[in-house]
PDB file of C-alpha atoms and ligand atoms in Angstrom:
ATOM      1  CA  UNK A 493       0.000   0.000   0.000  1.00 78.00           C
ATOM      2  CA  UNK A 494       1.120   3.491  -1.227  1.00 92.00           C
ATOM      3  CA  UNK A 495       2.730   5.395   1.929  1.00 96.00           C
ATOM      4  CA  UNK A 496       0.019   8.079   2.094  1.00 98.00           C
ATOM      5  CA  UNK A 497       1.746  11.746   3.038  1.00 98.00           C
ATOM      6  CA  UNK A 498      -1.464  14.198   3.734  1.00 98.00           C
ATOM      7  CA  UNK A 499      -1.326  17.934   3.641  1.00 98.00           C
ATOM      8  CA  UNK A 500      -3.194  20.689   4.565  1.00 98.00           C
ATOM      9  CA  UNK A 501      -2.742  24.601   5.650  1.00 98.00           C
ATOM     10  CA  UNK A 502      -4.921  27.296   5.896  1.00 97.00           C
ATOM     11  CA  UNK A 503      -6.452  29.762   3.448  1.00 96.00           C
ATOM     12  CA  UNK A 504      -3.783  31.103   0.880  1.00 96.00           C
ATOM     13  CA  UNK A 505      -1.149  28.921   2.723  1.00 97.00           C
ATOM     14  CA  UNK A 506       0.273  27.685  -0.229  1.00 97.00           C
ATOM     15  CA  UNK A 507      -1.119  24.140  -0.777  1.00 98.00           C
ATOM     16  CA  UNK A 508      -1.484  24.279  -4.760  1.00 97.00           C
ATOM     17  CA  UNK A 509       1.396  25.661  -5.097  1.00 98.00           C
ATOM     18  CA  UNK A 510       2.911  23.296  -3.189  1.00 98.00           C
ATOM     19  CA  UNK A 511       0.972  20.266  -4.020  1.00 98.00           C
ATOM     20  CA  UNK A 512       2.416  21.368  -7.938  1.00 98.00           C
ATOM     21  CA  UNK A 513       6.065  20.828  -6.998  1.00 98.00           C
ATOM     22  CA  UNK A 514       5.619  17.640  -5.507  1.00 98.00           C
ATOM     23  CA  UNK A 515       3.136  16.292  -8.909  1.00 98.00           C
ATOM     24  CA  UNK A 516       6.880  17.707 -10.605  1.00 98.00           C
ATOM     25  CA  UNK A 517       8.187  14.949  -8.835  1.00 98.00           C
ATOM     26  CA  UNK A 518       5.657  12.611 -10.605  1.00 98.00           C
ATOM     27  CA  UNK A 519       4.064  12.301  -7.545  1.00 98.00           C
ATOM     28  CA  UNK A 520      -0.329  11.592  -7.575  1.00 98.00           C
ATOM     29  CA  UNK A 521      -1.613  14.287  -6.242  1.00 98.00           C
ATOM     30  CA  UNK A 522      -5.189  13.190  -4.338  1.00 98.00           C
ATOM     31  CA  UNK A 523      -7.439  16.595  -4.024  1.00 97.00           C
ATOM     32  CA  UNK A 524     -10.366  16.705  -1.525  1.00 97.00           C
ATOM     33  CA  UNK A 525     -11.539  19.700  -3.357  1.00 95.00           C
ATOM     34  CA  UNK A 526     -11.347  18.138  -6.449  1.00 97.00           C
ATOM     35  CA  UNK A 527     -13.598  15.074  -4.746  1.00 98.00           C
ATOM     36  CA  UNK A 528     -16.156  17.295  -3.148  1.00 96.00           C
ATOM     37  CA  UNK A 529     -16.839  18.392  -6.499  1.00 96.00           C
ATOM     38  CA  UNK A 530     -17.339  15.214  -8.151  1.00 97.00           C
ATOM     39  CA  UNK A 531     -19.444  13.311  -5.611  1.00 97.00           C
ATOM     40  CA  UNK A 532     -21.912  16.396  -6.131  1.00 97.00           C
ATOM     41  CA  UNK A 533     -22.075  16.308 -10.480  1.00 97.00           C
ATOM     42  CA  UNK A 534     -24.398  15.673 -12.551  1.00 97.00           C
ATOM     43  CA  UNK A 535     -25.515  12.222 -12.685  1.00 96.00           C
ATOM     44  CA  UNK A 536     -23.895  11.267  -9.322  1.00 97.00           C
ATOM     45  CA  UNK A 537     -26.046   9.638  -6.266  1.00 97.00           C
ATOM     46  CA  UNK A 538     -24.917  12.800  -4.412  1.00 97.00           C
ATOM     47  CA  UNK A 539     -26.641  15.296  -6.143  1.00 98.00           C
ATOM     48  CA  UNK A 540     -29.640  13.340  -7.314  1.00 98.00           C
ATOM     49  CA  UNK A 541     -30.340  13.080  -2.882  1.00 98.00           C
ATOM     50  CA  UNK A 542     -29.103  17.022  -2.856  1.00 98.00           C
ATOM     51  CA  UNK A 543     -32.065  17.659  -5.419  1.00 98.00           C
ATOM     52  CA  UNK A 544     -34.325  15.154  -3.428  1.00 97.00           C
ATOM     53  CA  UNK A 545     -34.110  17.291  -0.391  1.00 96.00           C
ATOM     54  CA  UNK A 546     -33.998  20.945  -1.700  1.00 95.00           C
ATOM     55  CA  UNK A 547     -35.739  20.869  -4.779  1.00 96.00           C
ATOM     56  CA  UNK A 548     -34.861  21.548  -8.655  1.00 96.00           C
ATOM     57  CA  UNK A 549     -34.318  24.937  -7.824  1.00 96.00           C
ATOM     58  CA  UNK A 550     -31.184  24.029  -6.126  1.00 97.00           C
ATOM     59  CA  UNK A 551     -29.434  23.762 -10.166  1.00 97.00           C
ATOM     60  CA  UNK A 552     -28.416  25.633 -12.752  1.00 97.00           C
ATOM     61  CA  UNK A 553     -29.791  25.662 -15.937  1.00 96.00           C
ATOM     62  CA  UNK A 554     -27.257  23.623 -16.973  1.00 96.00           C
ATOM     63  CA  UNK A 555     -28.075  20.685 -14.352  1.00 96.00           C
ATOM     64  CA  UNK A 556     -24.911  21.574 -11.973  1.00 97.00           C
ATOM     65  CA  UNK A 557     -25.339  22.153  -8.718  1.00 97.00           C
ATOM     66  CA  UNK A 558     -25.701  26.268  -7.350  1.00 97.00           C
ATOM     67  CA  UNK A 559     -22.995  25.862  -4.825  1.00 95.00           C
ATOM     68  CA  UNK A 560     -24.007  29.270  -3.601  1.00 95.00           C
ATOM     69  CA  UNK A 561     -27.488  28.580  -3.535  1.00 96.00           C
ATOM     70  CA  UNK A 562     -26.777  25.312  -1.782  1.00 96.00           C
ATOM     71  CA  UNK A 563     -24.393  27.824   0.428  1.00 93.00           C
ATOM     72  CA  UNK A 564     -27.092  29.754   1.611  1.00 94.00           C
ATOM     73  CA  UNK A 565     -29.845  27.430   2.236  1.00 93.00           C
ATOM     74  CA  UNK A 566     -27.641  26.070   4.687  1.00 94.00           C
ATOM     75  CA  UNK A 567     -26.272  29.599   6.711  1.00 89.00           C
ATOM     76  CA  UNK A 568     -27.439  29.229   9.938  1.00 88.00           C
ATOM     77  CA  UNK A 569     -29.035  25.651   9.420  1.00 93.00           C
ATOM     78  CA  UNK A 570     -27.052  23.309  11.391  1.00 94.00           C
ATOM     79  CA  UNK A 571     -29.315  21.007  11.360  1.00 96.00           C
ATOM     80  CA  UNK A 572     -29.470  21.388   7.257  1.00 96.00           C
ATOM     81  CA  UNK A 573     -25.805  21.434   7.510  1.00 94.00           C
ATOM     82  CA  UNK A 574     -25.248  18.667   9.141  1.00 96.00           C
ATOM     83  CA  UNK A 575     -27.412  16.506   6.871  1.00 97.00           C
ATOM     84  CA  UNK A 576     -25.619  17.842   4.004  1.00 97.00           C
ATOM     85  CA  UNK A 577     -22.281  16.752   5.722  1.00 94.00           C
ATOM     86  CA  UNK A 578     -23.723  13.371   6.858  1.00 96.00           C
ATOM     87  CA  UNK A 579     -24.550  12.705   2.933  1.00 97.00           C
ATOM     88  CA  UNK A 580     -21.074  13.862   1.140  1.00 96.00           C
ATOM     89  CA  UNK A 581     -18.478  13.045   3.584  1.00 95.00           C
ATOM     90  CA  UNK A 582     -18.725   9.555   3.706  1.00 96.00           C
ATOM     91  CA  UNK A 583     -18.689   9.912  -0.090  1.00 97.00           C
ATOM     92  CA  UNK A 584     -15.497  12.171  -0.361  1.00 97.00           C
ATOM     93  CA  UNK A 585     -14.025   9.710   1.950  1.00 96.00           C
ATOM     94  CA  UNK A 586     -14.852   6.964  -0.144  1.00 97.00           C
ATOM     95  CA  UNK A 587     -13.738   8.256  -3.087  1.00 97.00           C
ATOM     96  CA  UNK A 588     -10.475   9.303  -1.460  1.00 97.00           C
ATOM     97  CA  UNK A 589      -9.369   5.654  -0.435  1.00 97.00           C
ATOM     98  CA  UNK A 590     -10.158   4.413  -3.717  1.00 97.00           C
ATOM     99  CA  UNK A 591      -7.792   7.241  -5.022  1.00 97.00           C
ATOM    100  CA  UNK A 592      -5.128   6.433  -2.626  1.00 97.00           C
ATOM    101  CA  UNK A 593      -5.622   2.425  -3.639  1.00 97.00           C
ATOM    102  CA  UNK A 594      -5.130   3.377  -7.196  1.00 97.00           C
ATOM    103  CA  UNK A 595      -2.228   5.726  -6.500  1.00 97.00           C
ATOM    104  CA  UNK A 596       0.836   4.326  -8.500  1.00 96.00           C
ATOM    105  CA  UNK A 597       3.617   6.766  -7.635  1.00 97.00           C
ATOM    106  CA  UNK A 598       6.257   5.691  -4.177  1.00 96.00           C
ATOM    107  CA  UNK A 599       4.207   7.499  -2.213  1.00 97.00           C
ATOM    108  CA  UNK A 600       0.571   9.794  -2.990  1.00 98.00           C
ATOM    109  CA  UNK A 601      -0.190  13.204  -1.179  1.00 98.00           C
ATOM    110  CA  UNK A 602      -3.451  13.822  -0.344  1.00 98.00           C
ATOM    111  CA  UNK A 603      -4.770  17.979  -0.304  1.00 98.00           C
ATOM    112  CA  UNK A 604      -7.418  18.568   2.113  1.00 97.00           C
ATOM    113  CA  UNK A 605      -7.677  22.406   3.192  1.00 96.00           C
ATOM    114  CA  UNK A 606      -9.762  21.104   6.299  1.00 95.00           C
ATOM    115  CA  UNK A 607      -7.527  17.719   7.480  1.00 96.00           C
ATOM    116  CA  UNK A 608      -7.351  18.824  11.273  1.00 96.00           C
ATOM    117  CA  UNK A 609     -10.941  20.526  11.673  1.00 93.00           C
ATOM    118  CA  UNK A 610     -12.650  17.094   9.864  1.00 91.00           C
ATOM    119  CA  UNK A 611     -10.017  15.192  11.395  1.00 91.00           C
ATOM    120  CA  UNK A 612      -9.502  13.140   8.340  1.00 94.00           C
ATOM    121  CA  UNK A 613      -5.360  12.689   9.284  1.00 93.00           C
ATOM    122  CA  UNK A 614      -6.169   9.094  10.205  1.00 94.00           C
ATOM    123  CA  UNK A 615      -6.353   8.782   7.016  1.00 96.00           C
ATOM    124  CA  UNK A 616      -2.905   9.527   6.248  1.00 97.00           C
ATOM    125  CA  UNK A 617       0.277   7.548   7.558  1.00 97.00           C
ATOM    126  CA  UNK A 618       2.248  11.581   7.903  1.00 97.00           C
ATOM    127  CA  UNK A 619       0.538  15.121   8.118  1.00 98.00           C
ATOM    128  CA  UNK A 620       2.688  17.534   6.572  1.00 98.00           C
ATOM    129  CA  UNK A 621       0.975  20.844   7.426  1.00 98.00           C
ATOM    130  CA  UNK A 622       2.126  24.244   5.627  1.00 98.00           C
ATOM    131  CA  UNK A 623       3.179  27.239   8.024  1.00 98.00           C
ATOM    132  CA  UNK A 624       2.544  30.510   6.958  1.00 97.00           C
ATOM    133  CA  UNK A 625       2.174  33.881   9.357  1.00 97.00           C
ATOM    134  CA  UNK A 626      -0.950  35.239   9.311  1.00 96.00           C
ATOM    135  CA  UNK A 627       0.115  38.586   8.005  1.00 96.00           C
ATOM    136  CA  UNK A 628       1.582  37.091   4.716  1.00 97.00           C
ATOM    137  CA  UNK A 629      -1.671  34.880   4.182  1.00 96.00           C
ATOM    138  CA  UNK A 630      -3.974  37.588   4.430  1.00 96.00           C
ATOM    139  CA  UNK A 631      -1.527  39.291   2.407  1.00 97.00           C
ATOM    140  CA  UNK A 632      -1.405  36.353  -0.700  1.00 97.00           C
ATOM    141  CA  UNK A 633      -4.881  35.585  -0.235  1.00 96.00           C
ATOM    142  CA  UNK A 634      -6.093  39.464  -0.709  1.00 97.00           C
ATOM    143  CA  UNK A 635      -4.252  39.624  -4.298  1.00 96.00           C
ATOM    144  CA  UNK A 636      -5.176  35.969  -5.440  1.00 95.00           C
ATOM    145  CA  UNK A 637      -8.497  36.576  -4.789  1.00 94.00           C
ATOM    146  CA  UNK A 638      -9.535  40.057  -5.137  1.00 94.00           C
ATOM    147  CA  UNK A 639     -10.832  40.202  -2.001  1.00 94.00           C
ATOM    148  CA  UNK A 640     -10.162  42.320   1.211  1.00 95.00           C
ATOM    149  CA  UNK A 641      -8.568  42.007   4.277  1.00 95.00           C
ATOM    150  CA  UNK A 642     -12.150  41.405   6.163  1.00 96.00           C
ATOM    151  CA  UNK A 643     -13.274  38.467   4.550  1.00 94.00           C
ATOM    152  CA  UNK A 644      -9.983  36.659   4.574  1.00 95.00           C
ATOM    153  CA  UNK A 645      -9.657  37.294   8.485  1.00 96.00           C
ATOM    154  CA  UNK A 646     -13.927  36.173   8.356  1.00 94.00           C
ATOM    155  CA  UNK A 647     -12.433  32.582   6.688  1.00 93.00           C
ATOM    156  CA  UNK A 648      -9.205  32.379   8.714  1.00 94.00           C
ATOM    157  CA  UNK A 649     -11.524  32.276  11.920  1.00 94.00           C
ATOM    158  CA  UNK A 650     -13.807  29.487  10.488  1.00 91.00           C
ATOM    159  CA  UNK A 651     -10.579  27.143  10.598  1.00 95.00           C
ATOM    160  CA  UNK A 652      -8.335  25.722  12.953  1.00 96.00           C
ATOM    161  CA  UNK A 653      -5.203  27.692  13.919  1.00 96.00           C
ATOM    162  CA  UNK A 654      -2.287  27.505  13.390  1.00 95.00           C
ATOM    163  CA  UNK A 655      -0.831  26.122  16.810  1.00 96.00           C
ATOM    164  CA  UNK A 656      -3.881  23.449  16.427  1.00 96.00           C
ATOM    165  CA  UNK A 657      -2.273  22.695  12.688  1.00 97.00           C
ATOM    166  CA  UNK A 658       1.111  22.563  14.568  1.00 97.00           C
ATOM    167  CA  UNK A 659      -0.255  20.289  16.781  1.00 97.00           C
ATOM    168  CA  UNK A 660      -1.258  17.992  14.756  1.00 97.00           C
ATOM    169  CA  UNK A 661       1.868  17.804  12.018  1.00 98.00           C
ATOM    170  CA  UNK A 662       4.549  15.249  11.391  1.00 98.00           C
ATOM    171  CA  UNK A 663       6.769  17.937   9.042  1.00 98.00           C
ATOM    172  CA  UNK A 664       6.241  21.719   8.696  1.00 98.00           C
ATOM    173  CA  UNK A 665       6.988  23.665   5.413  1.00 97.00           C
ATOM    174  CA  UNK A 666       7.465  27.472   6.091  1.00 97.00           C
ATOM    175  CA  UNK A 667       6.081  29.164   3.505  1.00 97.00           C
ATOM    176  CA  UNK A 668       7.233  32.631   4.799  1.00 97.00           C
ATOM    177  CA  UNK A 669       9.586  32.990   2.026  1.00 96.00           C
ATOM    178  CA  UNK A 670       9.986  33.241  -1.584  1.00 97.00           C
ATOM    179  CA  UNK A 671       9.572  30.411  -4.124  1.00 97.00           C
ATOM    180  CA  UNK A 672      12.814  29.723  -4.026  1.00 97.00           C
ATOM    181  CA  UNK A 673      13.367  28.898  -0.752  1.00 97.00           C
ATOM    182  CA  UNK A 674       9.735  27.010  -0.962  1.00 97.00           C
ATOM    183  CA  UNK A 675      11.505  24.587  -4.048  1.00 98.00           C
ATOM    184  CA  UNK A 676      13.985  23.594  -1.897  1.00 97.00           C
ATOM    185  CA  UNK A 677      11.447  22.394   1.583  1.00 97.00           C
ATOM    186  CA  UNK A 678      10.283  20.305  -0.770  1.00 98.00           C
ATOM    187  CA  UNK A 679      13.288  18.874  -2.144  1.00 98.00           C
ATOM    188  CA  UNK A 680      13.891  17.959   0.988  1.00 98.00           C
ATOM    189  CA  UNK A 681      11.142  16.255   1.737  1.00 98.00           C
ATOM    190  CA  UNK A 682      10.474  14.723  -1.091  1.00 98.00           C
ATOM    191  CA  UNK A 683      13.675  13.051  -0.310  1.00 98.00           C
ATOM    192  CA  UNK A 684      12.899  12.350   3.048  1.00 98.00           C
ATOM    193  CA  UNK A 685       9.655  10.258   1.737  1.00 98.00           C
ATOM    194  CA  UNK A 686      11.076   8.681  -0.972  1.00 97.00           C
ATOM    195  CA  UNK A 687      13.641   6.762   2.208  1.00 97.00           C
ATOM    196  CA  UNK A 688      10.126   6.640   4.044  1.00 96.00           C
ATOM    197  CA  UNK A 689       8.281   5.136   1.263  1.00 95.00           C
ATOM    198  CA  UNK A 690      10.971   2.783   0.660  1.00 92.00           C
ATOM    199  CA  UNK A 691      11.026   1.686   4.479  1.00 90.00           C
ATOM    200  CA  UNK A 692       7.754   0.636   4.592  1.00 82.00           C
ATOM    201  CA  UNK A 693       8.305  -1.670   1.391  1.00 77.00           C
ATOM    202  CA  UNK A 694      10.893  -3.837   2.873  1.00 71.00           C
TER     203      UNK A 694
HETATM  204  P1  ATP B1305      -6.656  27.971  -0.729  1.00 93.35           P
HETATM  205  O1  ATP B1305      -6.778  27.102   0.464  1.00 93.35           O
HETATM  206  O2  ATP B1305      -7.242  29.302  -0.480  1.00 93.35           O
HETATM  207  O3  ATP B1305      -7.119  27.327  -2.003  1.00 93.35           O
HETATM  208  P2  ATP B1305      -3.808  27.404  -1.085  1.00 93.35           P
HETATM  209  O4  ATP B1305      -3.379  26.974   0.266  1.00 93.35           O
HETATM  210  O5  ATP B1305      -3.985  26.367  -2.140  1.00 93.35           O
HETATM  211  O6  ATP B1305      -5.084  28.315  -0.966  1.00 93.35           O
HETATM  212  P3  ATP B1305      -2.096  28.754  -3.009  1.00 93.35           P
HETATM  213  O7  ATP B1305      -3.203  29.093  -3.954  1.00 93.35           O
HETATM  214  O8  ATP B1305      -1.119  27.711  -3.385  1.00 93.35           O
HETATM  215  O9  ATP B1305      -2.705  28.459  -1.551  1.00 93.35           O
HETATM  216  O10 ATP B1305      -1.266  30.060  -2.630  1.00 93.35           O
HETATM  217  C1  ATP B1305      -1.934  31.285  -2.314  1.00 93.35           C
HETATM  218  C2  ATP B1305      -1.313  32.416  -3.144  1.00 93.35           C
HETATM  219  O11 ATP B1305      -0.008  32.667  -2.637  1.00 93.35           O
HETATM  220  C3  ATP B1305      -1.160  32.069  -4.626  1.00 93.35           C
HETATM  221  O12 ATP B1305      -1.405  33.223  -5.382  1.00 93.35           O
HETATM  222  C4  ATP B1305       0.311  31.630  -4.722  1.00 93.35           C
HETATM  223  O13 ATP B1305       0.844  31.870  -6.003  1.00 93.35           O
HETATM  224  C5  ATP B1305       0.971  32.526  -3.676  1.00 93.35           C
HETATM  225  N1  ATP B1305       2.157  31.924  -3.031  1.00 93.35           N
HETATM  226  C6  ATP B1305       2.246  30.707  -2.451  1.00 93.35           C
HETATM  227  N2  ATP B1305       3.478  30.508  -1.926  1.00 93.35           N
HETATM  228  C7  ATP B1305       4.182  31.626  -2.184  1.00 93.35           C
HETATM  229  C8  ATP B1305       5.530  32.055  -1.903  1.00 93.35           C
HETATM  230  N3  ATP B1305       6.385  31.296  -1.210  1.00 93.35           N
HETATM  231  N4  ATP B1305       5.892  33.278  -2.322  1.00 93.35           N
HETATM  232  C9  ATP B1305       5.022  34.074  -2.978  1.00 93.35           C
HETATM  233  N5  ATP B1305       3.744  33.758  -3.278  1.00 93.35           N
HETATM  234  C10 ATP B1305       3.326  32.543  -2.894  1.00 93.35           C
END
């Protein structure tokens, strides 16, 4: 079985961009955002129950879900929430270990922005988590987006903090720098789970 490294970080942290040098590496590259999507299009058990409970009003025109229409019939319905998250998670989760069993490369990294809040790291045998001050994600996240400081500072205190991240993490990229210095943490670490990967072969 593929060693399975999983990573996560907060908003802006970094995680494409780093989840992009390690697919350089030829590395598979397993996306929970990428998942959450899927389990939800059209033609998929998950949307035809989505429909079931909120109505055809709940799709475009196109027969896609309205993620923000879907958003706002749930604000401030946790009870709507939680049915919503009762349906898909077992379904991203799903989907995920099939992912991992296909997952041909030494070792697969799976991307899930909310690993320590849905405490999906035992589903991982590492958790590399990406560290990044506050200050400089607000910062990234402001100019990616278009958005301003507010509603980045709104997010960041939706999700776990840092220190809980911390907690949690077997190996820490710092993603204060530039791109350079980003290359080479994971170098380094790529390294460091290539010996891992080939450990838990033998
Ligand atoms: P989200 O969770 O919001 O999807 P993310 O964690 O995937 O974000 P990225 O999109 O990879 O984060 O990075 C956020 C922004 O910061 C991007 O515009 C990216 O190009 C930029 N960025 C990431 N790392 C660095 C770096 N070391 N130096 C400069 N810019 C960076």
């Amino acid at each position: 079985m593929t060693l399975v490294v999983g990573l996560t970080g907060g908003i802006g942290s970094g995680k494409t961009t780093v989840a992009n040098l390690f697919a350089n590496y030829g590395i598979d590259i397993i996306d929970a955002d990428l998942i959450a999507r899927e389990v939800v299009a059209p033609g998929s058990a998950g949307l035809k129950a989505i429909v079931e409970r909120f109505g055809n009003d709940i799709l475009l025109t196109d027969g896609q879900l309205n993620r923000s229409k879907l958003r706002e019939a749930i604000f401030n319905e946790p009870a709507l929430k939680a049915w919503l998250d009762n349906l898909l998670h077992p379904m991203i989760r799903q989907q995920m270990k099939q992912d991992i069993s296909q997952a041909s490369s030494p070792y697969c990294l799976l991307v899930v922005p909310l690993m320590v809040e849905n405490q999906l790291q035992a589903m991982t045998d590492r958790l590399l988590v990406i560290d990044v001050r506050e200050e400089i994600q607000i910062a990234r996240t402001t100019v990616r987006d278009k958005v301003n400081d507010e509603q980045v500072r709104k997010i960041l205190a939706a999700q776990a903090s840092r220190e809980q991240r911390l907690a949690a993490a077997d190996d820490v990229i710092d993603n204060n720098g530039d791109s350079h210095q980003l290359r080479g943490e994971v170098a380094r670490l790529h390294q460091q789970y290539l010996l891992l990967s080939e450990q838990a072969d033998r």
